[in-house]
Tab-separated table of C-alpha atoms in Angstrom:
chain	number	residue	atom	x	y	z
Q	1	MET	CA	126.782	96.703	116.249
Q	2	ARG	CA	124.573	93.435	116.076
Q	3	GLU	CA	124.349	91.468	112.723
Q	4	PHE	CA	121.014	90.130	111.354
Q	5	THR	CA	121.069	87.442	109.022
Q	6	PRO	CA	117.449	86.853	106.785
Q	7	ASP	CA	116.048	84.483	108.614
Q	8	GLY	CA	117.451	86.566	112.158
Q	9	LEU	CA	115.733	90.063	110.706
Q	10	ALA	CA	112.245	87.964	109.971
Q	11	LYS	CA	111.653	87.161	113.608
Q	12	TYR	CA	111.408	90.971	114.006
Q	13	ASN	CA	108.035	91.002	111.947
Q	14	GLY	CA	105.732	92.734	114.311
Q	15	LYS	CA	103.630	89.403	114.300
Q	16	ASP	CA	106.014	87.030	116.126
Q	17	ARG	CA	106.779	89.860	118.317
Q	18	ASP	CA	106.222	93.483	119.188
Q	19	GLU	CA	109.641	94.377	117.110
Q	20	ILE	CA	109.349	95.760	113.954
Q	21	TYR	CA	113.050	95.809	112.185
Q	22	VAL	CA	113.541	96.163	108.491
Q	23	ALA	CA	116.566	96.442	106.173
Q	24	TYR	CA	117.902	98.706	104.057
Q	25	ASN	CA	121.457	99.121	102.038
Q	26	GLY	CA	123.101	96.755	104.518
Q	27	LYS	CA	121.733	98.574	107.762
Q	28	VAL	CA	118.764	97.279	110.234
Q	29	TYR	CA	116.261	100.411	111.284
Q	30	ASP	CA	113.770	99.936	114.187
Q	31	VAL	CA	110.769	101.194	112.766
Q	32	THR	CA	108.552	99.875	115.471
Q	33	ASN	CA	107.194	103.118	116.877
Q	34	SER	CA	106.294	104.529	113.188
Q	35	GLU	CA	102.794	104.816	112.718
Q	36	LEU	CA	103.172	103.678	109.255
Q	37	TRP	CA	104.271	100.120	110.245
Q	38	MET	CA	101.225	98.686	112.421
Q	39	ALA	CA	101.369	95.514	113.188
Q	40	GLY	CA	104.300	94.383	110.567
Q	41	ASP	CA	102.617	95.876	108.176
Q	42	HIS	CA	102.971	99.357	106.152
Q	43	GLN	CA	100.282	100.346	104.253
Q	44	GLY	CA	99.625	97.021	103.064
Q	45	MET	CA	102.902	96.978	100.604
Q	46	HIS	CA	105.473	95.840	102.980
Q	47	GLU	CA	106.201	93.455	106.146
Q	48	GLY	CA	108.465	93.672	108.570
Q	49	GLY	CA	111.060	91.841	109.326
Q	50	ILE	CA	112.928	91.770	105.884
Q	51	ASP	CA	115.185	93.545	103.182
Q	52	LEU	CA	113.708	96.196	101.804
Q	53	THR	CA	116.827	97.503	99.758
Q	54	GLU	CA	115.123	96.158	96.090
Q	55	GLU	CA	111.745	97.396	97.013
Q	56	MET	CA	112.642	101.041	97.660
Q	57	GLU	CA	113.164	101.604	93.809
Q	58	GLU	CA	109.293	101.461	93.450
Q	59	ALA	CA	108.457	103.247	96.607
Q	60	PRO	CA	106.982	107.028	96.709
Q	61	HIS	CA	109.359	108.473	98.711
Q	62	GLU	CA	113.016	108.587	98.898
Q	63	GLU	CA	115.416	106.886	100.860
Q	64	ASP	CA	116.081	109.552	103.443
Q	65	VAL	CA	112.417	108.250	105.275
Q	66	PHE	CA	114.953	105.869	107.070
Q	67	ASN	CA	116.836	108.999	109.133
Q	68	GLU	CA	114.223	109.038	111.509
Q	69	PHE	CA	114.494	105.843	112.080
Q	70	GLU	CA	117.301	104.238	114.541
Q	71	ILE	CA	120.274	102.210	112.989
Q	72	ILE	CA	120.182	98.814	115.296
Q	73	GLY	CA	122.591	96.740	113.283
Q	74	ILE	CA	123.731	95.688	110.049
Q	75	PHE	CA	122.022	93.595	107.329
Q	76	VAL	CA	124.394	90.195	106.394
Q	77	ASN	CA	122.791	88.607	103.633
Q	78	ASN	CA	125.240	85.196	102.413
Q	79	HIS	CA	123.559	84.851	99.411
């Protein structure tokens, strides 16, 4: 499975290229085709190309929302 660092993941923000990827709990998800992630923006609250693990604590939904998206890699944060 492909590995993404924070810098590598940031390239998939929906602005620099069409693909929008986000990380959560060490997994990278492809949210490109979600209507809730238009142009790399999730309802004005989150941007694509980042790790959403900490931000999910304040989200109005549970982590099972990621079940509808394909896991395309693992997130490696060496910091």
